[in-house]
């Protein structure tokens, strides 16, 4: 039984079973030969997103791997927008792609906003319609394609009948229009009859080599009792290309050498290989990387807003952390180095280390715990850099509506910064340095519910009478004088000075607040308990 859902719906069980028996594995993929697949010459790669939703982590990883391969080999990294499906375009999605790549420091060498007038451009597919029409005509002229005048109703009926077959077939067209005489075609054209252009798919799709999965021989699942054909549409009735035609033409014309894309595109690859053969072109090298899934094993979706890159930015995630996190989903660094550096690698280090031989198989689950680990690491590095430290102070000040002196923010950040996972935590976790405690908070309510408030009042009243020069002595004095546990002393003082919020050691809290503010807050707490 096939395990890969995207493929089991499309490909012949018989063909795949042969591969299973040969390689003694339940995978549909043939055994990967132990050879060096990393290119020795400059690779020319591309990232080709559709602006049908905001860029999410899965797409970012695809962009990153293409970027790393190009830069590691001294090649070029291109950005191409696949925007031919005009009905699904999302407002702001194109700009979001530019903003996301720029924020992550993935600078492309050619693309819509850069070098767009080179011989390879334009890099937006909606600007290349004439190119696709010319190439579709070439396929018509050579007999590798034909016009299809079938109505939507007829095609829907064919799809429904294909599903009713036992076993059902994943391809449905009966090639009615492939047998039209030229005279009939010309008459239909004169009548203004709408048509699409279909590829005349070969009797058997050519096998192809995937640098990660090995040699693949993938054929449509058909019912021998009623022959149907794959014959994918290449040019739609509005004159715009489908993904299959545009993708192949663009990769060839832009001289792409390596295509790294998600495993969900494997079902399309046999069609693409057939197109390369029909045009008489050499295909690029393909690498289909595993899907990114949630912990619940659901594929990430940009249209659902899963792990949107810019949404993560708003959560306080740093680009260094996100890049490091994304790189490890499907690629593994040398083990010794991984242990030494705790998997923490800058973009520059990733460029040097990236190697196709170290790609891994199997879907990767996105667990944010590791992302926050990386974020804390890179935030700590920024805090150690005087210039970046001041930039963080500016960001925090802006997030707090510039209500407080930056010198005070810097002073607090200098003490508590290394405890932060994101800078967004600062205004929430350490608000008490700038505002009096909230005595109606959950933390305070929990404290009051679980402590003897009469003893708390005694501690605070005695505390007000003491010199604040040595906090350790103060605590010892309160413990011995009032005969109360040390823990209660600490918790009572934290209640008064910070609203029971954890995070800062008591001596530092007292030092940063200053004597006057400490005494004021202590009295406020006593008044609240009275």
Coordinates of N, CA and C in Angstrom, one line a residue, residues 80 97 147 159 161 308 387 451 469:
X80 N 11.3 34.7 -9.3 CA 10.4 34.7 -10.4 C 9.0 34.6 -9.8
X97 N 6.2 39.1 -0.5 CA 7.3 38.2 -0.9 C 8.6 39.0 -0.9
X147 N -5.3 21.6 -29.9 CA -6.3 22.4 -29.4 C -7.5 21.6 -28.9
X159 N -14.6 13.7 -15.9 CA -14.0 13.6 -14.6 C -14.9 12.7 -13.7
X161 N -17.1 10.5 -14.6 CA -17.2 9.1 -15.1 C -15.9 8.4 -14.8
X308 N 3.3 32.5 8.8 CA 3.7 33.6 7.9 C 5.0 34.3 8.4
X387 N 26.0 48.7 19.1 CA 25.1 49.4 18.1 C 23.7 48.7 18.0
X451 N -1.4 33.1 50.6 CA -0.5 33.5 51.6 C -1.2 34.2 52.8
X469 N 20.6 49.4 51.8 CA 22.0 49.2 51.3 C 22.3 47.8 51.0

